[in-house]
Coordinates of C-alpha atoms in Angstrom, one line a residue:
X29 CA -37.6 -155.0 -34.6
X30 CA -36.1 -156.0 -31.8
X31 CA -37.8 -157.1 -28.9
X32 CA -38.5 -155.8 -25.0
X33 CA -35.8 -156.0 -22.9
X34 CA -36.1 -156.3 -19.4
X35 CA -33.3 -154.5 -17.7
X36 CA -33.5 -155.2 -14.4
X37 CA -34.8 -158.5 -13.7
X38 CA -32.9 -160.5 -9.8
X39 CA -32.1 -164.1 -8.8
X40 CA -33.1 -164.9 -5.6
X41 CA -29.5 -166.8 -3.9
X42 CA -30.6 -170.4 -3.5
X43 CA -28.2 -172.9 -1.7
X44 CA -27.6 -174.1 -5.6
X45 CA -25.2 -171.1 -5.8
X46 CA -23.1 -172.0 -3.1
X47 CA -22.5 -175.8 -3.6
X48 CA -19.2 -175.1 -5.3
X49 CA -18.1 -172.0 -2.7
X50 CA -15.0 -172.2 -2.7
X51 CA -13.8 -175.0 -4.3
X52 CA -13.2 -176.9 -0.4
X53 CA -10.5 -174.2 -0.2
X54 CA -9.1 -171.8 2.6
X55 CA -12.4 -169.8 2.8
X56 CA -14.7 -172.9 2.4
X57 CA -15.3 -172.6 6.4
X58 CA -16.9 -168.9 5.7
X59 CA -19.7 -170.5 3.1
X60 CA -22.8 -168.9 3.4
X61 CA -25.2 -171.4 6.1
X62 CA -28.6 -171.5 5.7
X63 CA -30.5 -171.5 8.7
X64 CA -34.4 -171.6 9.1
X65 CA -36.1 -170.4 12.2
X66 CA -39.7 -171.5 13.5
X67 CA -42.3 -169.4 12.2
X68 CA -43.4 -168.4 15.7
X69 CA -40.5 -166.4 15.4
X70 CA -40.3 -161.8 15.8
X71 CA -39.2 -162.6 12.5
X72 CA -42.2 -163.9 11.1
X73 CA -42.8 -164.9 7.4
X74 CA -39.3 -163.7 7.0
X75 CA -37.9 -166.1 8.9
X76 CA -34.7 -167.6 7.2
X77 CA -31.4 -166.2 6.4
X78 CA -27.9 -166.8 5.4
X79 CA -24.9 -167.2 8.3
X80 CA -22.0 -165.6 6.6
X81 CA -18.8 -164.9 9.2
X82 CA -20.7 -164.9 12.3
X83 CA -23.3 -162.4 10.7
X84 CA -27.1 -163.0 9.2
X85 CA -27.7 -161.7 6.4
X86 CA -30.5 -160.7 5.2
X87 CA -31.5 -158.5 8.8
X88 CA -34.9 -158.9 8.4
X89 CA -36.2 -158.1 12.3
X90 CA -34.7 -155.9 14.9
X91 CA -32.7 -152.4 15.0
X92 CA -31.2 -151.3 11.0
X93 CA -33.2 -154.6 9.3
X94 CA -34.0 -154.3 6.2
X95 CA -35.8 -157.7 4.7
X96 CA -35.2 -159.2 1.0
X97 CA -36.7 -161.8 -0.9
X98 CA -33.6 -164.3 0.1
X99 CA -33.6 -167.0 1.4
X100 CA -36.6 -168.3 -0.6
X101 CA -37.5 -170.9 2.2
X102 CA -38.5 -167.9 4.7
X103 CA -42.4 -168.7 5.1
X104 CA -42.8 -165.6 2.7
X105 CA -41.4 -167.0 -0.2
X106 CA -42.7 -170.2 0.2
X107 CA -46.0 -169.0 0.0
X108 CA -45.4 -166.9 -2.9
X109 CA -47.7 -167.5 -5.9
X110 CA -47.0 -164.8 -8.3
X111 CA -43.3 -166.9 -10.1
X112 CA -42.4 -170.7 -9.3
X113 CA -39.2 -170.3 -7.1
X114 CA -36.6 -172.5 -9.0
X115 CA -37.9 -169.0 -11.8
X116 CA -36.6 -167.4 -8.9
X117 CA -33.9 -169.3 -8.0
X118 CA -32.7 -169.7 -11.8
X119 CA -32.8 -173.1 -10.8
X120 CA -35.6 -173.4 -13.5
X121 CA -34.6 -171.8 -16.6
X122 CA -37.1 -173.2 -19.0
X123 CA -39.8 -171.8 -16.6
X124 CA -38.4 -168.4 -16.3
X125 CA -38.1 -168.5 -20.0
X126 CA -42.1 -169.2 -20.2
X127 CA -42.6 -166.0 -17.7
X128 CA -40.8 -164.4 -20.1
X129 CA -42.4 -165.0 -23.2
X130 CA -46.1 -164.4 -21.4
X131 CA -45.0 -161.2 -20.5
X132 CA -44.2 -160.1 -23.7
X133 CA -40.1 -160.4 -22.7
X134 CA -37.3 -161.1 -25.1
X135 CA -34.1 -160.4 -22.7
X136 CA -34.1 -160.5 -19.1
X137 CA -30.7 -158.6 -17.3
X138 CA -30.4 -160.3 -14.3
X139 CA -28.8 -158.7 -10.7
X140 CA -28.0 -160.4 -6.8
X141 CA -30.7 -160.0 -4.2
X142 CA -28.4 -161.2 -1.4
X143 CA -25.8 -158.2 -2.6
X144 CA -27.8 -155.3 -2.8
X145 CA -27.6 -154.1 0.8
X146 CA -24.8 -156.3 2.4
X147 CA -21.7 -155.5 1.9
X148 CA -18.4 -157.8 3.7
X149 CA -15.1 -156.2 5.6
X150 CA -13.0 -159.5 4.6
X151 CA -11.8 -159.3 1.2
X152 CA -10.8 -163.1 0.7
X153 CA -14.4 -164.2 2.0
X154 CA -15.8 -161.2 -0.5
X155 CA -13.8 -162.7 -3.3
X156 CA -14.7 -166.3 -2.4
X157 CA -18.5 -164.7 -2.6
X158 CA -18.5 -163.4 -6.0
X159 CA -16.7 -166.0 -7.4
X160 CA -19.5 -168.3 -6.5
X161 CA -22.7 -166.0 -7.4
X162 CA -20.9 -165.1 -10.9
X163 CA -19.6 -168.8 -11.9
X164 CA -23.5 -169.7 -10.8
X165 CA -25.0 -167.2 -13.0
X166 CA -23.0 -168.1 -15.5
X167 CA -24.3 -172.2 -15.7
X168 CA -28.0 -170.9 -15.5
X169 CA -28.0 -168.1 -18.5
X170 CA -26.0 -170.5 -20.5
X171 CA -28.9 -172.7 -20.1
X172 CA -31.4 -170.1 -21.6
X173 CA -30.5 -169.5 -25.4
X174 CA -29.0 -166.7 -25.2
X175 CA -31.8 -164.8 -23.7
X176 CA -30.9 -164.3 -19.5
X177 CA -27.6 -162.3 -19.1
X178 CA -26.0 -161.4 -15.9
X179 CA -24.2 -158.4 -14.1
X180 CA -21.6 -159.7 -12.3
X181 CA -20.7 -159.5 -9.0
X182 CA -17.0 -157.7 -8.9
X183 CA -15.0 -158.0 -5.3
X184 CA -14.2 -153.9 -5.4
X185 CA -12.6 -154.7 -1.8
X186 CA -9.0 -155.5 -3.8
X187 CA -9.2 -154.2 -6.9
X188 CA -5.8 -156.9 -9.1
X189 CA -8.9 -159.7 -7.8
X190 CA -11.8 -157.3 -9.1
X191 CA -9.8 -157.0 -12.5
X192 CA -9.3 -160.7 -12.8
X193 CA -12.5 -161.4 -12.4
X194 CA -14.1 -158.8 -14.5
X195 CA -11.7 -160.6 -17.0
X196 CA -13.2 -164.1 -16.5
X197 CA -16.6 -162.9 -16.1
X198 CA -16.4 -161.0 -19.5
X199 CA -15.7 -164.3 -21.1
X200 CA -18.3 -166.1 -19.1
X201 CA -20.5 -163.7 -20.9
X202 CA -21.7 -160.8 -18.2
X203 CA -22.9 -157.9 -19.5
X204 CA -22.3 -155.4 -16.4
X205 CA -20.6 -155.1 -13.3
X206 CA -23.2 -154.2 -9.7
X207 CA -22.4 -151.2 -8.1
X208 CA -24.4 -149.6 -5.5
X209 CA -24.2 -146.4 -4.6
X210 CA -21.2 -146.2 -2.4
X211 CA -18.8 -148.8 -2.5
X212 CA -15.7 -149.8 0.4
X213 CA -17.0 -146.8 2.3
X214 CA -15.6 -144.1 -1.0
X215 CA -17.6 -142.0 -3.0
X216 CA -17.8 -143.7 -7.0
X217 CA -15.9 -140.8 -7.5
X218 CA -12.6 -142.3 -5.5
X219 CA -9.4 -142.1 -7.2
X220 CA -9.7 -145.9 -5.7
X221 CA -11.8 -147.1 -8.3
X222 CA -9.9 -145.9 -11.7
X223 CA -8.5 -148.6 -12.4
X224 CA -11.3 -150.8 -12.4
X225 CA -13.0 -148.2 -14.5
X226 CA -9.7 -148.9 -16.4
X227 CA -10.5 -152.5 -17.4
X228 CA -14.4 -152.2 -17.7
X229 CA -14.1 -149.4 -20.6
X230 CA -11.4 -151.5 -21.9
X231 CA -13.9 -154.6 -21.7
X232 CA -17.2 -152.9 -22.7
X233 CA -18.6 -153.7 -19.5
X234 CA -21.0 -151.4 -18.0
X235 CA -20.7 -149.8 -14.4
X236 CA -24.3 -150.7 -13.0
X237 CA -25.2 -148.9 -10.3
X238 CA -28.1 -150.3 -8.3
X239 CA -30.5 -149.2 -5.9
X240 CA -28.2 -150.6 -2.7
X241 CA -25.5 -149.6 -0.3
X242 CA -22.7 -152.1 0.4
X243 CA -22.4 -150.5 4.0
X244 CA -22.3 -153.3 7.0
X245 CA -24.8 -152.9 9.6
X246 CA -25.5 -149.2 8.2
X247 CA -29.5 -147.7 9.3
X248 CA -32.3 -149.0 7.2
X249 CA -33.5 -145.5 7.0
X250 CA -30.2 -144.9 4.9
X251 CA -30.5 -148.0 2.4
X252 CA -33.6 -147.2 -0.1
X253 CA -32.7 -143.3 -0.2
X254 CA -32.8 -141.8 -3.5
X255 CA -30.6 -139.0 -2.4
X256 CA -28.0 -141.9 -2.2
X257 CA -28.3 -142.2 -6.4
X258 CA -28.0 -138.2 -6.5
X259 CA -24.7 -138.6 -4.7
X260 CA -23.2 -141.4 -6.9
X261 CA -24.4 -139.4 -10.4
X262 CA -22.6 -136.6 -8.8
X263 CA -19.8 -137.9 -8.0
X264 CA -19.7 -139.3 -11.6
X265 CA -20.1 -136.2 -13.2
X266 CA -18.7 -133.7 -11.4
X267 CA -15.4 -136.4 -11.1
X268 CA -15.6 -136.3 -15.0
X269 CA -15.1 -140.4 -15.1
X270 CA -16.6 -140.8 -18.1
X271 CA -14.2 -138.3 -19.5
X272 CA -11.3 -139.7 -17.9
X273 CA -12.3 -143.1 -19.3
X274 CA -13.6 -143.1 -22.7
X275 CA -16.2 -145.6 -23.6
X276 CA -17.1 -146.2 -20.2
X277 CA -21.2 -146.6 -19.5
X278 CA -22.8 -145.8 -16.4
X279 CA -26.2 -147.1 -15.6
X280 CA -28.8 -145.8 -12.7
X281 CA -30.7 -149.0 -11.7
X282 CA -34.0 -149.6 -9.9
X283 CA -34.3 -145.3 -8.8
X284 CA -36.9 -144.3 -11.5
X285 CA -36.5 -141.6 -13.2
X286 CA -37.7 -138.2 -11.3
X287 CA -34.2 -137.6 -9.2
X288 CA -32.8 -136.2 -12.2
X289 CA -34.5 -132.9 -12.4
X290 CA -33.4 -132.4 -8.6
X291 CA -29.7 -133.5 -9.2
X292 CA -29.4 -131.2 -12.2
X293 CA -30.6 -128.4 -10.3
X294 CA -28.6 -129.1 -7.2
X295 CA -25.5 -129.4 -9.4
X296 CA -26.8 -126.1 -11.3
X297 CA -26.8 -124.5 -8.0
X298 CA -23.5 -125.9 -6.9
X299 CA -22.1 -124.7 -10.1
X300 CA -23.4 -121.1 -10.2
X301 CA -22.6 -120.6 -6.3
X302 CA -19.4 -122.1 -6.0
X303 CA -18.5 -124.8 -8.4
X304 CA -16.5 -123.4 -11.5
X305 CA -15.6 -127.1 -13.3
X306 CA -16.5 -128.0 -16.7
X307 CA -19.4 -129.2 -15.4
X308 CA -20.8 -125.9 -15.1
X309 CA -20.7 -125.5 -18.7
X310 CA -23.1 -127.6 -19.7
X311 CA -26.3 -126.9 -16.8
X312 CA -26.6 -123.2 -17.9
X313 CA -29.6 -122.0 -16.0
X314 CA -32.7 -123.3 -16.7
X315 CA -30.9 -126.2 -19.0
X316 CA -32.8 -129.4 -19.5
X317 CA -30.1 -130.4 -22.9
X318 CA -30.1 -133.8 -22.3
X319 CA -26.4 -134.1 -23.5
X320 CA -25.3 -134.7 -20.4
X321 CA -26.3 -138.6 -20.7
X322 CA -25.4 -138.5 -24.6
X323 CA -22.2 -137.3 -24.1
X324 CA -21.3 -139.3 -20.4
X325 CA -23.3 -142.3 -22.3
X326 CA -25.1 -142.5 -19.2
X327 CA -28.6 -144.9 -18.6
X328 CA -31.3 -145.0 -16.2
X329 CA -34.3 -146.9 -15.8
X330 CA -37.7 -145.6 -15.6
X331 CA -41.0 -146.8 -13.8
X332 CA -43.4 -147.3 -16.5
X333 CA -46.1 -144.4 -14.8
X334 CA -43.4 -141.6 -14.2
X335 CA -44.2 -138.3 -16.4
X336 CA -42.0 -139.9 -18.9
X337 CA -42.3 -136.3 -21.3
X338 CA -41.4 -134.8 -18.8
X339 CA -38.3 -136.8 -17.7
X340 CA -37.3 -137.1 -21.4
X341 CA -36.7 -133.2 -21.8
X342 CA -34.0 -134.2 -19.5
X343 CA -32.4 -137.2 -20.5
X344 CA -33.4 -137.5 -23.8
X345 CA -35.3 -140.7 -26.0
X346 CA -31.9 -142.1 -26.7
X347 CA -30.9 -143.2 -22.8
X348 CA -33.8 -144.5 -21.0
X349 CA -34.5 -148.0 -20.2
X350 CA -36.5 -149.8 -18.2
X351 CA -37.3 -153.1 -15.7
X352 CA -40.0 -155.5 -14.2
X353 CA -37.8 -156.1 -10.6
X354 CA -38.9 -159.9 -11.8
X355 CA -38.2 -161.9 -8.5
X356 CA -38.8 -159.0 -6.5
X357 CA -42.4 -158.0 -4.9
X358 CA -41.9 -154.2 -3.7
X359 CA -42.4 -150.3 -5.0
X360 CA -40.5 -151.4 -8.1
X361 CA -42.4 -154.3 -9.4
X362 CA -43.6 -153.7 -12.4
X363 CA -45.3 -156.9 -13.8
X364 CA -47.4 -155.2 -16.7
X365 CA -44.7 -152.7 -17.5
X366 CA -44.9 -154.1 -21.2
X367 CA -48.6 -153.2 -21.3
X368 CA -48.1 -150.0 -19.9
X369 CA -45.6 -148.1 -22.0
X370 CA -47.7 -149.4 -25.3
X371 CA -50.7 -148.3 -24.1
X372 CA -49.1 -144.6 -22.9
X373 CA -50.6 -142.2 -25.2
X374 CA -48.4 -138.9 -24.6
X375 CA -45.1 -140.6 -25.4
X376 CA -45.1 -141.4 -29.0
X377 CA -44.5 -144.9 -30.0
X378 CA -41.4 -144.5 -31.5
X379 CA -39.9 -143.2 -28.3
X380 CA -41.6 -146.3 -25.8
X381 CA -39.9 -149.0 -28.4
X382 CA -36.3 -147.0 -27.8
X383 CA -37.3 -147.3 -24.2
X384 CA -38.5 -151.3 -24.2
X385 CA -36.0 -152.5 -26.7
X386 CA -33.8 -150.2 -28.3
X387 CA -31.6 -148.3 -25.6
X388 CA -31.0 -151.4 -23.5
X389 CA -29.5 -153.1 -26.3
X390 CA -27.0 -149.5 -26.6
X391 CA -26.7 -149.8 -22.9
X392 CA -25.8 -153.3 -22.1
X393 CA -23.8 -155.6 -24.9
X394 CA -26.6 -157.9 -25.1

């Protein structure tokens, strides 16, 4: 029987990631620079950040701030005792593998940290950042014996460069491409992304829509707003994106699953009142048939403590996956997710094993 897939883990970007940034080329002067402040400033224990193109990332203090776990030289990160810093950074792969063994996990799928709430207006800089990130992750994952897999960072502001990077990363072993709920100031249903979706379908790279927004200087109140996932979901469904690009798979990562009933209800009401598109036939009054997720190749992560029997009525047992948020310490962290899931008495063991082991293998090309 296949082992557990932790479908949402993270790397904490470190200085090692930028060592080969742009290989000394045009963008090298714009490389991320690590800055550490004294511990007695308003930044407190989150006293480290990246200086990129004259801006600080993450912005951990002040107006519109939103702290992240990178850089790892911050006091807050240095004092952590839960996970060895090298495992968080993917600079100590053997220790990360040991953590996986200790938690009963076979495979990790890894997402970024810095880019969750970080967007760049300079296309050339974005390309260089994405290439550096992807190259580092490919090398780190290659040392894992096939147990750790990365989701690539696509330079979405530049369609041609994005497609070229997708092709490169597919060769390097990437198992998905990182999207946020809004990209380049556009809805995910915008035709701007169609060439990218077409190439993703051809390559078999799923579109992994992770919690976050790529809007520089956006208010922190918007950053983790669950309403954004509903908007992204509706953009993909009402735009019939999976029909336009057969074989394209889409995942909604680190939002939990309780947003789904509300989103479907909202789409149904819009269909009743004014929307008469093809989706309305899938969303009859009171209908909770999960056929939409099956037909559209859509998957989503759930939490181990959510009311899964209720959610399964909407999503079905083949389209739920789960992740621990490994490396992060926030509301999404579930260190004991394997134990929690297998101890549930309200979900059959067969469904639990699908969520833990099988469904992620059908979403990601593992």
